[in-house]
């Protein structure tokens, strides 16, 4: 019995493929984000349970933050909203600290 369990565990491990690391492009598509060319991605995180969530940290010149918001269809003066993107409701939050921009994108 122990051998059968060990073989089963080995087969399951060998057959399972790890999910690829999330990319910023995945996050941008997920949240309907259009990043200016001047932006540089510093970090991308992804987690999933019942809902999906991306956190992307960008370096972006302060003068390009309005361009990011406008191109991503945020209402003027708004840094958080929710949108229907590819048939799902996505909450989008933007936080700016100097030239560092944090995007949090998640479904509910």
Coordinates of C-alpha atoms in Angstrom, one line a residue:
X1 CA 0.0 0.0 0.0
X2 CA 2.8 2.4 0.9
X3 CA 4.4 1.7 -2.5
X4 CA 1.2 2.4 -4.3
X5 CA 0.8 5.7 -2.5
X6 CA 4.4 6.7 -3.2
X7 CA 4.0 5.8 -6.9
X8 CA 0.8 7.8 -7.1
X9 CA 2.3 10.8 -5.5
X10 CA 5.3 10.6 -7.9
X11 CA 3.0 10.4 -10.9
X12 CA 0.9 13.4 -9.7
X13 CA 4.1 15.4 -9.2
X14 CA 5.5 14.5 -12.5
X15 CA 2.3 15.2 -14.4
X16 CA 1.5 18.6 -12.8
X17 CA 2.9 21.6 -14.5
X18 CA 3.6 24.7 -12.6
X19 CA 1.7 27.8 -13.6
X20 CA 3.9 30.3 -15.4
X21 CA 4.9 33.4 -13.4
X22 CA 2.5 36.3 -13.9
X23 CA 3.6 39.1 -16.3
X24 CA 2.8 42.7 -16.2
X25 CA 1.2 42.3 -19.6
X26 CA -1.2 39.7 -18.1
X27 CA -2.1 42.2 -15.3
X28 CA -2.6 45.1 -17.8
X29 CA -4.9 42.9 -20.0
X30 CA -6.8 41.7 -16.9
X31 CA -7.4 45.3 -15.6
X32 CA -7.7 47.2 -18.9
X33 CA -4.6 49.2 -18.1
X34 CA -2.6 51.0 -20.8
X35 CA 0.8 52.0 -19.5
X36 CA 2.8 54.8 -21.1
X37 CA 6.1 53.9 -22.8
X38 CA 7.9 55.9 -20.1
X39 CA 6.8 53.4 -17.4
X40 CA 9.0 50.6 -16.1
X41 CA 7.6 47.6 -14.3
X42 CA 9.4 46.9 -11.0
X43 CA 7.3 44.1 -9.7
X44 CA 4.3 41.9 -10.5
X45 CA 2.4 39.7 -8.1
X46 CA -0.5 37.5 -8.7
X47 CA -2.7 35.4 -6.3
X48 CA -5.9 33.5 -6.9
X49 CA -8.5 32.0 -4.7
X50 CA -12.2 32.5 -5.3
X51 CA -11.1 35.8 -6.9
X52 CA -8.0 36.9 -8.9
X53 CA -5.7 39.7 -7.9
X54 CA -2.7 41.4 -9.5
X55 CA -0.4 43.9 -7.9
X56 CA 2.0 45.7 -10.2
X57 CA 4.6 48.3 -9.1
X58 CA 5.8 50.7 -11.7
X59 CA 8.3 53.5 -11.9
X60 CA 6.6 56.3 -13.9
X61 CA 7.4 60.0 -14.2
X62 CA 4.8 62.0 -12.3
X63 CA 3.8 63.9 -15.4
X64 CA 2.8 60.6 -17.0
X65 CA 0.4 59.4 -14.3
X66 CA -2.5 61.4 -15.8
X67 CA -1.7 59.8 -19.2
X68 CA -1.8 56.3 -17.6
X69 CA -5.2 57.1 -16.0
X70 CA -6.7 58.6 -19.1
X71 CA -5.4 55.8 -21.5
X72 CA -6.8 53.2 -19.0
X73 CA -10.2 55.0 -19.1
X74 CA -10.4 56.2 -15.5
X75 CA -12.8 59.1 -15.0
X76 CA -11.0 62.4 -14.5
X77 CA -9.7 62.9 -11.0
X78 CA -10.4 59.2 -10.0
X79 CA -7.7 56.8 -8.9
X80 CA -10.0 53.9 -8.1
X81 CA -12.9 52.4 -10.0
X82 CA -14.4 49.1 -11.2
X83 CA -14.9 48.2 -14.8
X84 CA -16.2 45.3 -16.8
X85 CA -13.1 43.8 -18.6
X86 CA -13.6 40.8 -20.8
X87 CA -16.9 40.0 -19.1
X88 CA -15.7 40.2 -15.5
X89 CA -15.9 43.0 -12.9
X90 CA -12.4 44.2 -12.1
X91 CA -11.7 46.7 -9.2
X92 CA -8.8 48.9 -10.1
X93 CA -6.9 51.0 -7.5
X94 CA -3.9 53.3 -8.3
X95 CA -1.7 54.6 -5.5
X96 CA 1.1 57.1 -6.3
X97 CA 4.1 57.7 -4.1
X98 CA 6.5 60.1 -5.9
X99 CA 7.5 58.2 -9.1
X100 CA 6.4 54.8 -7.8
X101 CA 2.9 53.7 -8.9
X102 CA 1.1 50.8 -7.3
X103 CA -1.7 49.1 -9.3
X104 CA -4.0 46.7 -7.5
X105 CA -6.4 44.9 -9.8
X106 CA -8.8 42.3 -8.6
X107 CA -12.2 40.6 -9.2
X108 CA -14.9 40.4 -6.6

